PDB file of C-alpha atoms in Angstrom:
ATOM      1  CA  MET U   2      84.069  91.946-202.789  1.00 92.00           C
ATOM      2  CA  ASN U   3      83.740  95.528-204.242  1.00 97.00           C
ATOM      3  CA  LYS U   4      83.070  97.939-201.447  1.00 98.00           C
ATOM      4  CA  ILE U   5      79.897  99.280-203.070  1.00 98.00           C
ATOM      5  CA  ASN U   6      78.397  95.712-203.207  1.00 98.00           C
ATOM      6  CA  GLN U   7      79.464  95.019-199.628  1.00 98.00           C
ATOM      7  CA  LEU U   8      77.928  98.230-198.368  1.00 98.00           C
ATOM      8  CA  PHE U   9      74.524  97.323-199.966  1.00 98.00           C
ATOM      9  CA  ALA U  10      74.743  93.650-198.837  1.00 98.00           C
ATOM     10  CA  GLU U  11      75.081  94.862-195.295  1.00 98.00           C
ATOM     11  CA  GLN U  12      72.193  97.290-195.853  1.00 98.00           C
ATOM     12  CA  ARG U  13      69.887  94.602-197.017  1.00 97.00           C
ATOM     13  CA  GLN U  14      70.788  92.471-193.887  1.00 97.00           C
ATOM     14  CA  THR U  15      70.294  95.352-191.348  1.00 97.00           C
ATOM     15  CA  GLY U  16      67.712  97.508-193.047  1.00 97.00           C
ATOM     16  CA  ARG U  17      69.621 100.635-192.003  1.00 97.00           C
ATOM     17  CA  LYS U  18      69.102 103.418-194.459  1.00 98.00           C
ATOM     18  CA  LEU U  19      72.331 104.829-196.076  1.00 98.00           C
ATOM     19  CA  LEU U  20      73.485 108.451-196.608  1.00 98.00           C
ATOM     20  CA  SER U  21      75.926 109.315-199.451  1.00 98.00           C
ATOM     21  CA  LEU U  22      77.419 112.809-199.881  1.00 98.00           C
ATOM     22  CA  TYR U  23      78.722 114.518-203.030  1.00 97.00           C
ATOM     23  CA  PHE U  24      81.414 117.232-203.013  1.00 97.00           C
ATOM     24  CA  CYS U  25      83.540 118.571-205.813  1.00 97.00           C
ATOM     25  CA  ALA U  26      87.242 118.039-205.292  1.00 98.00           C
ATOM     26  CA  GLY U  27      89.358 121.169-205.159  1.00 97.00           C
ATOM     27  CA  CYS U  28      86.617 123.340-203.866  1.00 97.00           C
ATOM     28  CA  PRO U  29      86.705 125.499-201.728  1.00 97.00           C
ATOM     29  CA  THR U  30      90.349 124.631-201.455  1.00 97.00           C
ATOM     30  CA  LEU U  31      92.801 122.707-203.726  1.00 97.00           C
ATOM     31  CA  GLU U  32      94.391 120.659-201.001  1.00 96.00           C
ATOM     32  CA  GLY U  33      91.197 120.088-198.896  1.00 97.00           C
ATOM     33  CA  THR U  34      89.917 116.885-200.627  1.00 96.00           C
ATOM     34  CA  ALA U  35      91.606 114.243-198.323  1.00 97.00           C
ATOM     35  CA  GLU U  36      90.549 115.986-195.075  1.00 97.00           C
ATOM     36  CA  VAL U  37      86.914 116.255-196.273  1.00 98.00           C
ATOM     37  CA  ILE U  38      86.753 112.541-197.081  1.00 98.00           C
ATOM     38  CA  LYS U  39      88.311 111.496-193.802  1.00 98.00           C
ATOM     39  CA  THR U  40      85.905 113.781-191.860  1.00 98.00           C
ATOM     40  CA  LEU U  41      82.799 112.510-193.642  1.00 98.00           C
ATOM     41  CA  GLU U  42      83.682 108.930-192.884  1.00 98.00           C
ATOM     42  CA  ARG U  43      84.320 109.848-189.365  1.00 98.00           C
ATOM     43  CA  ARG U  44      80.947 111.648-189.080  1.00 98.00           C
ATOM     44  CA  GLY U  45      78.901 108.537-190.146  1.00 98.00           C
ATOM     45  CA  ILE U  46      78.554 109.107-193.988  1.00 98.00           C
ATOM     46  CA  ASP U  47      78.279 105.588-195.774  1.00 98.00           C
ATOM     47  CA  MET U  48      79.521 106.388-199.245  1.00 98.00           C
ATOM     48  CA  ILE U  49      81.220 109.517-200.980  1.00 98.00           C
ATOM     49  CA  GLU U  50      80.883 110.720-204.532  1.00 98.00           C
ATOM     50  CA  VAL U  51      84.019 112.590-205.277  1.00 98.00           C
ATOM     51  CA  GLY U  52      83.233 115.169-207.997  1.00 97.00           C
ATOM     52  CA  ILE U  53      85.656 115.685-210.904  1.00 97.00           C
ATOM     53  CA  PRO U  54      85.481 119.403-211.854  1.00 94.00           C
ATOM     54  CA  PHE U  55      84.500 120.040-215.442  1.00 88.00           C
ATOM     55  CA  SER U  56      83.944 123.335-217.284  1.00 81.00           C
ATOM     56  CA  ASP U  57      80.622 122.408-218.775  1.00 71.00           C
ATOM     57  CA  PRO U  58      78.647 120.260-216.349  1.00 59.00           C
ATOM     58  CA  LEU U  59      75.314 119.948-218.168  1.00 63.00           C
ATOM     59  CA  ALA U  60      73.388 117.965-215.364  1.00 59.00           C
ATOM     60  CA  ASP U  61      74.398 120.252-212.548  1.00 68.00           C
ATOM     61  CA  GLY U  62      72.706 123.313-211.100  1.00 77.00           C
ATOM     62  CA  PRO U  63      74.385 126.584-210.228  1.00 88.00           C
ATOM     63  CA  VAL U  64      75.763 125.460-206.831  1.00 90.00           C
ATOM     64  CA  ILE U  65      77.772 122.571-208.286  1.00 90.00           C
ATOM     65  CA  GLN U  66      78.678 124.380-211.441  1.00 90.00           C
ATOM     66  CA  SER U  67      80.089 127.166-209.393  1.00 92.00           C
ATOM     67  CA  ALA U  68      82.193 124.625-207.294  1.00 94.00           C
ATOM     68  CA  GLY U  69      83.643 123.119-210.439  1.00 94.00           C
ATOM     69  CA  THR U  70      84.649 126.513-211.608  1.00 94.00           C
ATOM     70  CA  VAL U  71      86.352 127.315-208.256  1.00 96.00           C
ATOM     71  CA  ALA U  72      88.029 123.955-208.305  1.00 96.00           C
ATOM     72  CA  LEU U  73      89.447 124.513-211.844  1.00 96.00           C
ATOM     73  CA  LYS U  74      90.671 127.988-210.932  1.00 96.00           C
ATOM     74  CA  ASN U  75      92.367 126.409-207.850  1.00 97.00           C
ATOM     75  CA  GLY U  76      94.316 124.230-210.213  1.00 97.00           C
ATOM     76  CA  MET U  77      92.492 120.912-209.620  1.00 97.00           C
ATOM     77  CA  THR U  78      93.187 118.119-212.204  1.00 96.00           C
ATOM     78  CA  LEU U  79      92.272 114.497-212.480  1.00 97.00           C
ATOM     79  CA  THR U  80      96.040 113.633-211.910  1.00 97.00           C
ATOM     80  CA  LYS U  81      96.189 115.769-208.738  1.00 98.00           C
ATOM     81  CA  LEU U  82      92.931 114.342-207.490  1.00 98.00           C
ATOM     82  CA  PHE U  83      94.058 110.833-207.896  1.00 98.00           C
ATOM     83  CA  ASP U  84      97.446 111.563-206.083  1.00 98.00           C
ATOM     84  CA  GLN U  85      95.346 113.139-203.166  1.00 98.00           C
ATOM     85  CA  LEU U  86      93.187 109.980-202.997  1.00 98.00           C
ATOM     86  CA  LYS U  87      96.236 107.670-203.001  1.00 97.00           C
ATOM     87  CA  SER U  88      97.572 109.513-199.948  1.00 97.00           C
ATOM     88  CA  ILE U  89      94.608 108.469-197.762  1.00 97.00           C
ATOM     89  CA  ARG U  90      93.827 105.057-199.432  1.00 96.00           C
ATOM     90  CA  GLU U  91      94.800 103.037-196.275  1.00 96.00           C
ATOM     91  CA  GLU U  92      92.894 105.383-193.923  1.00 97.00           C
ATOM     92  CA  VAL U  93      89.434 105.324-195.710  1.00 97.00           C
ATOM     93  CA  SER U  94      87.181 102.191-195.670  1.00 98.00           C
ATOM     94  CA  ILE U  95      83.863 103.496-197.059  1.00 98.00           C
ATOM     95  CA  PRO U  96      83.262 103.271-200.804  1.00 98.00           C
ATOM     96  CA  LEU U  97      84.432 106.186-203.034  1.00 98.00           C
ATOM     97  CA  VAL U  98      82.545 106.787-206.210  1.00 98.00           C
ATOM     98  CA  MET U  99      84.255 109.012-208.818  1.00 98.00           C
ATOM     99  CA  MET U 100      81.628 111.336-210.494  1.00 97.00           C
ATOM    100  CA  GLY U 101      82.644 113.197-213.573  1.00 96.00           C
ATOM    101  CA  TYR U 102      81.879 113.769-217.289  1.00 95.00           C
ATOM    102  CA  LEU U 103      82.973 111.628-220.122  1.00 95.00           C
ATOM    103  CA  ASN U 104      85.191 114.288-221.862  1.00 94.00           C
ATOM    104  CA  VAL U 105      87.496 114.496-218.893  1.00 95.00           C
ATOM    105  CA  ILE U 106      87.746 110.706-218.480  1.00 97.00           C
ATOM    106  CA  MET U 107      88.151 110.187-222.208  1.00 96.00           C
ATOM    107  CA  HIS U 108      90.957 112.671-222.323  1.00 96.00           C
ATOM    108  CA  TYR U 109      92.614 110.823-219.379  1.00 97.00           C
ATOM    109  CA  GLY U 110      92.007 107.431-220.964  1.00 98.00           C
ATOM    110  CA  ILE U 111      89.345 105.069-219.862  1.00 98.00           C
ATOM    111  CA  GLU U 112      91.653 102.159-218.973  1.00 98.00           C
ATOM    112  CA  ARG U 113      94.134 104.563-217.363  1.00 98.00           C
ATOM    113  CA  PHE U 114      91.235 106.043-215.327  1.00 98.00           C
ATOM    114  CA  CYS U 115      90.137 102.660-214.159  1.00 98.00           C
ATOM    115  CA  GLN U 116      93.729 101.752-213.102  1.00 98.00           C
ATOM    116  CA  SER U 117      93.939 104.945-211.252  1.00 98.00           C
ATOM    117  CA  CYS U 118      90.666 104.239-209.500  1.00 98.00           C
ATOM    118  CA  VAL U 119      91.947 100.890-208.146  1.00 98.00           C
ATOM    119  CA  GLU U 120      95.273 102.482-207.204  1.00 98.00           C
ATOM    120  CA  CYS U 121      93.584 105.264-205.146  1.00 97.00           C
ATOM    121  CA  GLY U 122      90.922 102.702-203.588  1.00 97.00           C
ATOM    122  CA  ALA U 123      87.905 104.042-205.565  1.00 98.00           C
ATOM    123  CA  SER U 124      85.111 101.414-206.064  1.00 98.00           C
ATOM    124  CA  GLY U 125      83.174 102.926-208.984  1.00 98.00           C
ATOM    125  CA  MET U 126      82.257 105.807-211.109  1.00 98.00           C
ATOM    126  CA  ILE U 127      79.246 107.836-212.219  1.00 98.00           C
ATOM    127  CA  ILE U 128      79.462 109.344-215.734  1.00 97.00           C
ATOM    128  CA  PRO U 129      76.249 111.302-216.261  1.00 93.00           C
ATOM    129  CA  ASP U 130      76.680 111.818-219.965  1.00 94.00           C
ATOM    130  CA  LEU U 131      77.942 108.317-220.789  1.00 96.00           C
ATOM    131  CA  PRO U 132      75.553 106.840-223.548  1.00 95.00           C
ATOM    132  CA  PHE U 133      74.397 103.427-222.456  1.00 95.00           C
ATOM    133  CA  ALA U 134      75.428 101.702-225.775  1.00 96.00           C
ATOM    134  CA  ASP U 135      79.026 103.231-225.304  1.00 97.00           C
ATOM    135  CA  TYR U 136      78.916 101.967-221.657  1.00 97.00           C
ATOM    136  CA  LEU U 137      78.107  98.353-222.837  1.00 97.00           C
ATOM    137  CA  SER U 138      80.732  98.261-225.600  1.00 97.00           C
ATOM    138  CA  GLU U 139      83.639 100.429-224.454  1.00 96.00           C
ATOM    139  CA  VAL U 140      83.483 101.116-220.646  1.00 98.00           C
ATOM    140  CA  LYS U 141      81.942  98.087-218.962  1.00 98.00           C
ATOM    141  CA  PRO U 142      84.387  95.629-220.304  1.00 98.00           C
ATOM    142  CA  ILE U 143      87.199  97.684-218.880  1.00 98.00           C
ATOM    143  CA  ALA U 144      85.502  98.559-215.575  1.00 98.00           C
ATOM    144  CA  ASP U 145      84.724  94.836-215.106  1.00 98.00           C
ATOM    145  CA  LYS U 146      88.324  93.902-215.656  1.00 98.00           C
ATOM    146  CA  TYR U 147      89.258  96.151-212.697  1.00 98.00           C
ATOM    147  CA  ASP U 148      86.078  95.232-210.505  1.00 98.00           C
ATOM    148  CA  LEU U 149      84.713  98.710-210.648  1.00 98.00           C
ATOM    149  CA  ARG U 150      81.032  99.622-210.766  1.00 98.00           C
ATOM    150  CA  VAL U 151      79.633 102.029-213.328  1.00 98.00           C
ATOM    151  CA  ILE U 152      76.584 103.460-211.706  1.00 98.00           C
ATOM    152  CA  MET U 153      73.725 104.586-214.077  1.00 98.00           C
ATOM    153  CA  MET U 154      71.163 107.227-213.505  1.00 96.00           C
ATOM    154  CA  ILE U 155      67.340 106.993-214.061  1.00 96.00           C
ATOM    155  CA  THR U 156      64.848 109.815-214.071  1.00 94.00           C
ATOM    156  CA  PRO U 157      61.081 110.199-214.078  1.00 93.00           C
ATOM    157  CA  GLU U 158      61.499 110.521-217.850  1.00 93.00           C
ATOM    158  CA  THR U 159      63.212 107.113-218.116  1.00 95.00           C
ATOM    159  CA  SER U 160      60.983 104.421-219.728  1.00 95.00           C
ATOM    160  CA  GLU U 161      60.252 101.321-217.762  1.00 96.00           C
ATOM    161  CA  GLU U 162      61.923  99.234-220.532  1.00 97.00           C
ATOM    162  CA  ARG U 163      65.053 101.158-220.232  1.00 96.00           C
ATOM    163  CA  ILE U 164      65.062 100.921-216.475  1.00 97.00           C
ATOM    164  CA  ARG U 165      64.869  97.237-216.580  1.00 98.00           C
ATOM    165  CA  PHE U 166      67.701  97.103-219.335  1.00 97.00           C
ATOM    166  CA  ILE U 167      69.863  99.262-217.013  1.00 97.00           C
ATOM    167  CA  ASP U 168      69.033  97.014-214.010  1.00 98.00           C
ATOM    168  CA  GLU U 169      70.078  93.894-215.985  1.00 98.00           C
ATOM    169  CA  HIS U 170      73.289  95.284-217.198  1.00 97.00           C
ATOM    170  CA  THR U 171      74.718  97.079-214.233  1.00 98.00           C
ATOM    171  CA  ASP U 172      75.715  96.236-210.676  1.00 96.00           C
ATOM    172  CA  GLY U 173      76.215  98.122-207.402  1.00 97.00           C
ATOM    173  CA  PHE U 174      73.175 100.474-207.221  1.00 98.00           C
ATOM    174  CA  ILE U 175      70.996 102.625-209.468  1.00 98.00           C
ATOM    175  CA  TYR U 176      71.101 106.326-208.996  1.00 97.00           C
ATOM    176  CA  MET U 177      67.556 107.328-208.914  1.00 96.00           C
ATOM    177  CA  VAL U 178      67.258 111.062-209.879  1.00 94.00           C
ATOM    178  CA  SER U 179      64.282 112.647-208.134  1.00 87.00           C
ATOM    179  CA  SER U 180      63.388 114.908-211.047  1.00 70.00           C
ATOM    180  CA  ALA U 181      64.348 115.446-214.749  1.00 56.00           C
ATOM    181  CA  SER U 182      65.868 118.830-213.903  1.00 49.00           C
ATOM    182  CA  ILE U 183      69.304 119.875-212.903  1.00 44.00           C
ATOM    183  CA  THR U 184      70.768 119.333-209.431  1.00 46.00           C
ATOM    184  CA  GLY U 185      69.800 121.666-206.553  1.00 43.00           C
ATOM    185  CA  ALA U 186      68.111 121.798-203.132  1.00 45.00           C
ATOM    186  CA  GLN U 187      64.292 121.351-202.862  1.00 49.00           C
ATOM    187  CA  SER U 188      62.027 121.934-199.868  1.00 52.00           C
ATOM    188  CA  ASN U 189      59.827 118.841-200.533  1.00 61.00           C
ATOM    189  CA  PHE U 190      58.985 116.136-202.961  1.00 78.00           C
ATOM    190  CA  ASP U 191      55.468 116.659-204.605  1.00 78.00           C
ATOM    191  CA  ASP U 192      52.865 114.127-205.304  1.00 85.00           C
ATOM    192  CA  ALA U 193      54.307 113.450-208.883  1.00 87.00           C
ATOM    193  CA  LYS U 194      57.645 112.621-207.461  1.00 88.00           C
ATOM    194  CA  GLN U 195      56.162 110.457-204.759  1.00 87.00           C
ATOM    195  CA  ALA U 196      54.254 108.564-207.336  1.00 90.00           C
ATOM    196  CA  TYR U 197      57.519 108.126-209.351  1.00 92.00           C
ATOM    197  CA  PHE U 198      59.220 106.608-206.300  1.00 92.00           C
ATOM    198  CA  ARG U 199      56.394 104.224-205.584  1.00 92.00           C
ATOM    199  CA  HIS U 200      56.308 103.086-209.268  1.00 93.00           C
ATOM    200  CA  ILE U 201      60.087 102.252-209.194  1.00 95.00           C
ATOM    201  CA  ASN U 202      59.584 100.428-205.936  1.00 92.00           C
ATOM    202  CA  GLY U 203      56.864  98.287-207.517  1.00 93.00           C
ATOM    203  CA  MET U 204      59.115  97.235-210.367  1.00 96.00           C
ATOM    204  CA  ASN U 205      61.199  94.899-207.872  1.00 95.00           C
ATOM    205  CA  LEU U 206      64.421  95.732-209.491  1.00 97.00           C
ATOM    206  CA  ARG U 207      67.529  93.648-208.919  1.00 97.00           C
ATOM    207  CA  ASN U 208      69.702  96.496-207.866  1.00 98.00           C
ATOM    208  CA  PRO U 209      69.253  98.692-204.856  1.00 98.00           C
ATOM    209  CA  ARG U 210      68.483 102.378-205.492  1.00 98.00           C
ATOM    210  CA  MET U 211      69.783 105.578-204.005  1.00 98.00           C
ATOM    211  CA  ILE U 212      67.665 108.665-204.511  1.00 96.00           C
ATOM    212  CA  GLY U 213      69.378 111.998-205.109  1.00 94.00           C
ATOM    213  CA  PHE U 214      68.874 115.580-206.497  1.00 91.00           C
ATOM    214  CA  GLY U 215      67.018 118.004-204.202  1.00 86.00           C
ATOM    215  CA  ILE U 216      67.593 116.462-200.730  1.00 92.00           C
ATOM    216  CA  SER U 217      68.120 119.160-198.172  1.00 90.00           C
ATOM    217  CA  ASN U 218      65.850 118.761-195.186  1.00 93.00           C
ATOM    218  CA  LYS U 219      64.112 116.304-193.032  1.00 93.00           C
ATOM    219  CA  GLN U 220      61.073 115.849-195.343  1.00 92.00           C
ATOM    220  CA  THR U 221      63.039 115.123-198.444  1.00 92.00           C
ATOM    221  CA  LEU U 222      65.580 112.915-196.617  1.00 94.00           C
ATOM    222  CA  GLU U 223      62.837 110.801-195.070  1.00 93.00           C
ATOM    223  CA  SER U 224      60.911 110.559-198.379  1.00 92.00           C
ATOM    224  CA  ALA U 225      64.074 109.316-200.077  1.00 92.00           C
ATOM    225  CA  ARG U 226      64.881 106.849-197.416  1.00 94.00           C
ATOM    226  CA  SER U 227      61.423 105.353-197.340  1.00 93.00           C
ATOM    227  CA  ASN U 228      61.546 104.713-201.084  1.00 94.00           C
ATOM    228  CA  ALA U 229      65.032 103.454-201.562  1.00 96.00           C
ATOM    229  CA  ALA U 230      68.159 102.045-199.767  1.00 97.00           C
ATOM    230  CA  GLY U 231      69.166 105.679-198.960  1.00 97.00           C
ATOM    231  CA  ALA U 232      69.745 109.233-199.962  1.00 97.00           C
ATOM    232  CA  ILE U 233      72.453 111.218-201.786  1.00 97.00           C
ATOM    233  CA  ILE U 234      73.005 114.840-200.818  1.00 96.00           C
ATOM    234  CA  GLY U 235      75.042 117.045-203.124  1.00 95.00           C
ATOM    235  CA  SER U 236      74.301 120.813-203.508  1.00 93.00           C
ATOM    236  CA  LYS U 237      73.144 121.280-199.868  1.00 95.00           C
ATOM    237  CA  PHE U 238      76.497 119.896-198.568  1.00 97.00           C
ATOM    238  CA  VAL U 239      78.570 121.828-201.180  1.00 97.00           C
ATOM    239  CA  THR U 240      76.959 124.955-200.127  1.00 96.00           C
ATOM    240  CA  LEU U 241      77.586 124.324-196.477  1.00 97.00           C
ATOM    241  CA  LEU U 242      81.189 123.381-197.157  1.00 98.00           C
ATOM    242  CA  ASN U 243      81.781 126.657-198.957  1.00 97.00           C
ATOM    243  CA  GLU U 244      80.116 128.633-196.242  1.00 97.00           C
ATOM    244  CA  ALA U 245      82.486 126.931-193.739  1.00 97.00           C
ATOM    245  CA  ASP U 246      85.533 127.750-195.891  1.00 96.00           C
ATOM    246  CA  GLY U 247      86.227 124.078-196.387  1.00 97.00           C
ATOM    247  CA  ASN U 248      85.844 123.076-192.782  1.00 98.00           C
ATOM    248  CA  ALA U 249      84.017 119.735-193.191  1.00 98.00           C
ATOM    249  CA  GLU U 250      83.375 119.431-189.451  1.00 98.00           C
ATOM    250  CA  GLN U 251      81.404 122.609-189.341  1.00 98.00           C
ATOM    251  CA  ALA U 252      79.591 121.708-192.619  1.00 98.00           C
ATOM    252  CA  MET U 253      78.584 118.362-191.146  1.00 98.00           C
ATOM    253  CA  ASP U 254      77.282 119.916-187.968  1.00 98.00           C
ATOM    254  CA  ARG U 255      75.159 122.286-190.095  1.00 98.00           C
ATOM    255  CA  LEU U 256      73.997 119.566-192.466  1.00 98.00           C
ATOM    256  CA  TYR U 257      72.849 117.232-189.724  1.00 97.00           C
ATOM    257  CA  ALA U 258      70.998 120.270-188.125  1.00 97.00           C
ATOM    258  CA  ALA U 259      69.242 120.879-191.474  1.00 95.00           C
ATOM    259  CA  LEU U 260      68.229 117.342-191.918  1.00 95.00           C
ATOM    260  CA  GLU U 261      66.474 117.280-188.496  1.00 92.00           C
ATOM    261  CA  ALA U 262      64.508 120.449-189.148  1.00 75.00           C
TER     262      ALA U 262
END
């Protein structure tokens, strides 16, 4: 079974809420990717989104944009990233999800990308700027061939009709973006976001959901966990990892402290 499906099957049985982290490969150091991943698994993270740096990340806020710039300056490429992931394939058991923009993946080659994901142990991908029609016609058939999950995002602006269409034609989980804006930490989720969470819950979708964008403290974490299978943290962890000069143990200590405050 695909590791993503296995994780959520176990989550449904136990009811335990999940925590997924995003970080940008190659930032703050070129060679730190493998150690960050191993540390996050050891510290109890359930799933990791491995960011592929790109020069024009439209959906990302300043923290992740900056991380991508640093990674590219450090010399990170998709080929180097896959090589780093292959080196720890036998040491990592949690799902790895490759997150990157379509331009980079198309340049690498979609089928080659899927082959490399399998070779390095990745279980799926998130491509924020992938049009759904292109997903259905071009990407899904190849991803299915390699038993990879293509995770789609929904926002408060996504129509109910489109959400149900996404739910019908995807597998793994749905990435539920907390707001229609770019990534970045928030201190709380207002009434409008809470209403959005409740509305999606009421749709009784087939796929589990993970809530991301803006989660940085106890209030936002608990809100996400009470309205979905779990939470995804990106900008907050990227900031802490940078402040710790790439020391993932220190970054995790500070993250867990922030999530309890």
